[in-house]
Short mmCIF file of C-alpha atoms and ligand atoms in Angstrom, two decimals:
data_model
loop_
_atom_site.label_atom_id
_atom_site.label_comp_id
_atom_site.label_asym_id
_atom_site.label_seq_id
_atom_site.Cartn_x
_atom_site.Cartn_y
_atom_site.Cartn_z
CA MET A 158 76.00 90.90 116.97
CA GLU A 159 75.45 87.72 115.02
CA LYS A 160 75.42 84.43 116.88
CA ILE A 161 78.48 82.23 117.21
CA LEU A 162 78.33 79.50 114.60
CA LEU A 163 81.63 77.76 115.06
CA SER A 164 83.43 77.64 118.36
CA ILE A 165 86.97 76.35 118.81
CA LYS A 166 88.39 76.05 122.29
CA ASN A 167 91.96 75.22 123.19
CA LEU A 168 92.47 73.08 120.11
CA HIS A 169 95.52 70.87 120.22
CA LYS A 170 96.66 68.75 117.29
CA GLU A 171 99.66 66.47 117.01
CA PHE A 172 101.13 64.35 114.27
CA ASN A 173 103.42 61.61 115.62
CA GLN A 174 103.83 63.43 118.95
CA ASN A 175 104.78 66.66 117.22
CA THR A 176 102.58 69.58 118.14
CA ILE A 177 101.06 71.03 114.98
CA LEU A 178 98.33 73.25 116.45
CA ASN A 179 98.47 74.59 119.97
CA SER A 180 95.94 76.41 122.17
CA ILE A 181 93.82 77.65 119.30
CA ASP A 182 90.75 79.58 120.47
CA LEU A 183 88.36 81.02 117.94
CA ASP A 184 84.70 81.94 117.79
CA VAL A 185 83.34 82.42 114.31
CA ARG A 186 80.15 84.43 113.98
CA GLN A 187 77.42 83.88 111.44
CA GLY A 188 78.37 85.64 108.20
CA GLU A 189 81.92 86.35 109.24
CA VAL A 190 84.79 85.99 106.76
CA ILE A 191 88.03 84.95 108.41
CA VAL A 192 91.25 84.87 106.46
CA ILE A 193 94.09 82.72 107.74
CA ILE A 194 97.61 83.47 106.59
CA GLY A 195 101.01 82.27 107.66
CA PRO A 196 104.20 80.58 106.48
CA SER A 197 104.23 77.19 104.79
CA GLY A 198 103.92 74.38 107.31
CA CYS A 199 102.47 76.55 110.10
CA GLY A 200 99.33 74.41 110.23
CA LYS A 201 96.72 76.26 108.11
CA SER A 202 95.51 73.23 106.16
CA THR A 203 95.60 71.02 109.22
CA PHE A 204 93.46 73.56 111.06
CA LEU A 205 90.79 73.55 108.33
CA ARG A 206 90.90 69.75 108.22
CA CYS A 207 90.28 69.61 111.97
CA LEU A 208 87.25 71.89 111.56
CA ASN A 209 85.82 69.50 109.02
CA GLY A 210 86.40 66.46 111.22
CA LEU A 211 89.01 65.03 108.88
CA GLU A 212 91.64 64.89 111.63
CA VAL A 213 91.59 63.39 115.10
CA ILE A 214 92.46 66.09 117.63
CA GLN A 215 94.43 65.51 120.83
CA GLY A 216 92.83 68.23 122.91
CA GLY A 217 90.20 70.92 123.03
CA GLU A 218 86.87 71.04 121.27
CA ILE A 219 85.27 72.20 118.07
CA LYS A 220 81.55 72.90 118.00
CA LEU A 221 79.22 73.87 115.21
CA ASN A 222 75.98 75.36 116.52
CA GLY A 223 76.84 73.83 119.88
CA LYS A 224 77.36 70.32 118.51
CA PRO A 225 80.83 68.76 118.74
CA ILE A 226 82.72 67.85 115.60
CA GLN A 227 84.75 64.71 116.15
CA LYS A 228 86.32 62.59 113.47
CA ASP A 229 85.25 59.26 114.96
CA ALA A 230 81.79 60.30 116.12
CA LYS A 231 78.75 58.52 114.68
CA ASN A 232 77.26 61.75 113.36
CA ILE A 233 80.41 62.94 111.58
CA SER A 234 79.06 62.47 108.07
CA SER A 235 76.01 64.62 108.78
CA MET A 236 78.18 67.20 110.55
CA ARG A 237 80.56 67.24 107.59
CA GLN A 238 77.72 68.09 105.23
CA LYS A 239 77.26 71.32 107.17
CA ILE A 240 80.87 72.30 106.48
CA GLY A 241 81.80 72.75 102.84
CA MET A 242 85.42 72.48 101.86
CA VAL A 243 87.21 73.44 98.67
CA PHE A 244 90.87 72.60 98.15
CA GLN A 245 93.62 73.56 95.77
CA SER A 246 92.89 70.52 93.57
CA TYR A 247 89.30 70.36 92.49
CA ASP A 248 88.89 66.57 92.23
CA LEU A 249 85.96 66.51 89.83
CA PHE A 250 84.95 63.10 88.47
CA PRO A 251 86.50 63.00 84.98
CA HIS A 252 83.86 60.74 83.42
CA LYS A 253 80.88 62.74 84.62
CA THR A 254 79.61 65.95 83.13
CA ILE A 255 79.74 69.20 85.05
CA LEU A 256 76.06 68.95 85.95
CA GLU A 257 76.42 65.31 87.06
CA ASN A 258 79.42 66.24 89.19
CA ILE A 259 77.36 68.87 90.97
CA ILE A 260 74.16 66.92 91.58
CA LEU A 261 75.74 63.64 92.65
CA ALA A 262 76.17 64.27 96.38
CA PRO A 263 72.88 66.08 97.04
CA ILE A 264 70.99 63.20 95.41
CA LYS A 265 73.04 60.30 96.79
CA VAL A 266 74.02 61.62 100.20
CA GLN A 267 71.23 64.05 101.05
CA LYS A 268 68.56 62.00 99.22
CA ARG A 269 67.15 65.10 97.62
CA ASN A 270 64.86 65.18 94.64
CA ARG A 271 66.67 65.21 91.29
CA GLU A 272 64.57 67.93 89.71
CA GLU A 273 64.94 70.26 92.65
CA VAL A 274 68.69 69.64 92.79
CA GLU A 275 69.12 70.15 89.04
CA SER A 276 67.28 73.42 89.17
CA GLU A 277 69.43 74.65 92.05
CA ALA A 278 72.55 73.46 90.21
CA MET A 279 71.56 75.56 87.22
CA GLN A 280 71.00 78.63 89.39
CA LEU A 281 74.42 78.19 90.96
CA LEU A 282 76.04 77.65 87.56
CA GLU A 283 74.46 80.91 86.41
CA ARG A 284 75.86 82.62 89.45
CA VAL A 285 79.42 81.57 88.64
CA GLY A 286 78.95 82.26 84.94
CA LEU A 287 79.14 78.66 83.73
CA ALA A 288 75.56 77.62 82.97
CA ASN A 289 76.46 76.99 79.32
CA ARG A 290 79.08 74.40 80.34
CA LYS A 291 76.75 72.00 82.16
CA ASN A 292 77.13 69.18 79.64
CA ASP A 293 80.88 69.52 79.28
CA PHE A 294 83.35 67.19 80.95
CA PRO A 295 85.90 68.53 83.43
CA ARG A 296 88.79 68.15 80.95
CA GLN A 297 87.06 70.68 78.67
CA LEU A 298 87.24 73.39 81.34
CA SER A 299 90.10 75.62 82.41
CA GLY A 300 91.52 75.41 85.91
CA GLY A 301 89.63 78.52 86.98
CA GLN A 302 86.38 77.17 85.59
CA LYS A 303 86.89 73.83 87.32
CA GLN A 304 87.55 75.60 90.57
CA ARG A 305 84.29 77.55 90.21
CA ILE A 306 82.53 74.21 89.69
CA ALA A 307 84.15 72.90 92.86
CA ILE A 308 82.71 75.90 94.71
CA VAL A 309 79.25 75.19 93.28
CA ARG A 310 79.59 71.56 94.32
CA ALA A 311 80.23 72.67 97.89
CA LEU A 312 77.45 75.28 97.91
CA ILE A 313 74.73 72.95 96.68
CA MET A 314 75.04 70.99 99.93
CA HIS A 315 73.88 74.14 101.81
CA PRO A 316 76.82 74.27 104.20
CA LYS A 317 76.71 76.48 107.28
CA VAL A 318 80.38 77.26 106.84
CA LEU A 319 82.66 77.15 103.84
CA LEU A 320 86.36 76.34 104.23
CA LEU A 321 88.60 77.36 101.34
CA ASP A 322 92.17 76.13 101.32
CA GLU A 323 94.39 77.98 98.81
CA ILE A 324 91.84 77.50 96.07
CA THR A 325 93.72 79.67 93.60
CA ALA A 326 97.22 78.39 94.34
CA ALA A 327 97.37 76.04 91.36
CA LEU A 328 95.82 78.46 88.84
CA ASP A 329 97.42 80.57 86.17
CA PRO A 330 97.36 84.24 87.18
CA GLU A 331 94.69 85.21 84.65
CA MET A 332 92.30 82.66 86.16
CA VAL A 333 92.81 83.66 89.76
CA HIS A 334 90.68 86.73 89.38
CA GLU A 335 87.53 84.96 88.12
CA VAL A 336 87.61 82.58 91.08
CA LEU A 337 88.25 85.29 93.65
CA LYS A 338 85.35 87.29 92.21
CA VAL A 339 83.03 84.38 92.96
CA VAL A 340 84.34 84.19 96.52
CA LEU A 341 83.84 87.94 97.01
CA ASP A 342 80.29 87.53 95.80
CA LEU A 343 79.72 84.73 98.33
CA ALA A 344 81.08 86.91 101.11
CA LYS A 345 78.67 89.69 100.20
CA SER A 346 75.77 87.26 100.24
CA GLY A 347 76.58 86.48 103.88
CA ILE A 348 78.15 83.03 103.73
CA THR A 349 80.40 82.29 106.68
CA MET A 350 83.86 81.44 105.45
CA LEU A 351 87.33 80.57 106.63
CA ILE A 352 89.80 81.23 103.86
CA VAL A 353 93.44 80.23 103.64
CA THR A 354 95.15 82.24 100.94
CA HIS A 355 98.43 83.71 99.77
CA GLU A 356 96.60 86.40 97.78
CA MET A 357 97.18 89.29 100.16
CA ALA A 358 95.30 91.98 98.25
CA PHE A 359 92.29 89.66 98.13
CA ALA A 360 92.69 88.84 101.82
CA LYS A 361 92.72 92.52 102.70
CA ALA A 362 89.61 93.15 100.61
CA ILE A 363 87.49 90.25 101.84
CA ALA A 364 88.43 89.66 105.48
CA ASP A 365 86.37 90.71 108.46
CA ARG A 366 89.14 89.25 110.55
CA VAL A 367 92.67 88.06 109.88
CA LEU A 368 94.54 85.36 111.74
CA PHE A 369 98.28 85.13 111.35
CA LEU A 370 99.34 81.61 112.22
CA GLU A 371 102.88 80.67 113.07
CA HIS A 372 104.17 77.35 114.43
CA GLY A 373 100.61 76.22 115.00
CA GLU A 374 99.60 79.20 117.12
CA ILE A 375 97.68 82.36 116.44
CA ALA A 376 100.55 84.85 116.54
CA GLU A 377 98.42 87.85 115.63
CA GLU A 378 94.70 88.41 115.19
CA SER A 379 93.06 91.52 113.81
CA HIS A 380 89.50 92.71 113.39
CA ASN A 381 90.83 95.50 111.23
CA PRO A 382 92.37 93.84 108.16
CA LYS A 383 93.25 97.15 106.47
CA ALA A 384 95.32 98.17 109.48
CA PHE A 385 96.79 94.71 109.83
CA PHE A 386 98.06 94.58 106.26
CA GLU A 387 99.43 98.09 106.45
CA ARG A 388 100.91 97.90 109.94
CA PRO A 389 100.97 94.47 111.55
CA GLU A 390 101.69 94.65 115.26
CA THR A 391 104.05 91.73 115.59
CA GLU A 392 107.51 91.61 114.07
CA ARG A 393 106.79 88.09 112.83
CA ALA A 394 103.74 89.17 110.81
CA ARG A 395 105.66 92.17 109.48
CA HIS A 396 108.46 89.90 108.34
CA PHE A 397 105.99 87.48 106.72
CA LEU A 398 104.10 90.19 104.84
CA LYS A 399 107.35 91.67 103.51
CA SER A 400 107.72 88.70 101.18
CA PHE A 401 104.52 89.62 99.36
CA GLU A 402 103.91 92.46 96.99
CA PHE A 403 100.35 93.65 97.02
N1 ATP B 649 99.28 63.63 107.62
C1 ATP B 649 100.35 64.20 108.20
N2 ATP B 649 101.22 63.45 108.91
C2 ATP B 649 102.28 64.02 109.53
N3 ATP B 649 102.55 65.33 109.51
C3 ATP B 649 101.73 66.12 108.82
C4 ATP B 649 100.59 65.60 108.13
N4 ATP B 649 99.95 66.63 107.54
C5 ATP B 649 100.65 67.74 107.84
N5 ATP B 649 101.72 67.44 108.61
C6 ATP B 649 102.69 68.41 109.15
O1 ATP B 649 101.96 69.39 109.86
C7 ATP B 649 102.54 70.67 109.69
C8 ATP B 649 101.47 71.63 109.18
O2 ATP B 649 101.11 71.26 107.87
P1 ATP B 649 99.97 72.03 107.06
O3 ATP B 649 99.78 71.28 105.79
O4 ATP B 649 98.81 72.20 107.94
O5 ATP B 649 100.68 73.42 106.80
P2 ATP B 649 100.18 74.67 105.95
O6 ATP B 649 100.24 75.85 106.84
O7 ATP B 649 98.88 74.34 105.30
O8 ATP B 649 101.32 74.82 104.84
P3 ATP B 649 101.25 75.28 103.30
O9 ATP B 649 101.18 76.79 103.30
O10 ATP B 649 102.53 74.78 102.72
O11 ATP B 649 100.04 74.63 102.69
C9 ATP B 649 103.71 70.48 108.74
O12 ATP B 649 104.86 70.41 109.52
C10 ATP B 649 103.42 69.16 108.08
O13 ATP B 649 104.60 68.52 107.71
MG1 MG B 650 98.26 74.13 103.31
#
């Protein structure tokens, strides 16, 4: 068995005294792909934001390789570099080229050598099929292409874990596929990921483990995604999955 990379114990999160996440326990192993599904407002995004130290938590602990992740800790910026995050909106800098968007953080934040970073950027661009767009500006790319750039921008930081929050939710259907293909490729290459998605067929195909979140709690967890999507054990998960066709 692979080692535990990310360990979450009894996580409790509140917003204005309202409980948003309650008693969340999760150990994520190296190379594992965990898909998180659940109704709108159940706390999926908040959970990922906690893992990245973007939210103060009111109880429990989150550790990456044994080191705590805490929003107000001195080391949070170096911890955050180990956890890549891609959101629904890609937030590329509009006045910088694709290549400049990708190499900015590794050079400025990680103080890496420009040549080395550029060469890695080109390899990653190849991998997502966009090497020929390096001198374009974000506005010249489609949503799906921009989202693939956002993935490259996260990968070039060499994160230990990648958190993906509904990265295809804002895309036209024909662009969803090209982005999901990149994510499937990452999963095969052994990157540890936590993925929030409403694409159930994709979830079924990529997950090593599925978490069904409801009202801020893990209502069902399965190490057998095929079985889960065909026959969830809880009535609540069954009801939730009914609203999707896949
Ligand atoms: N900054 C905030 N301040 C107060 N409440 C918040 C804040 N962010 C989220 N919430 C609340 O926390 C709950 C969980 O929100 P979250 O965005 O994590 O849900 P979600 O599962 O990602 O939903 P969706 O599927 O719609 O993206 C919601 O009730 C939301 O209103
Ligand atoms: Mg969300």
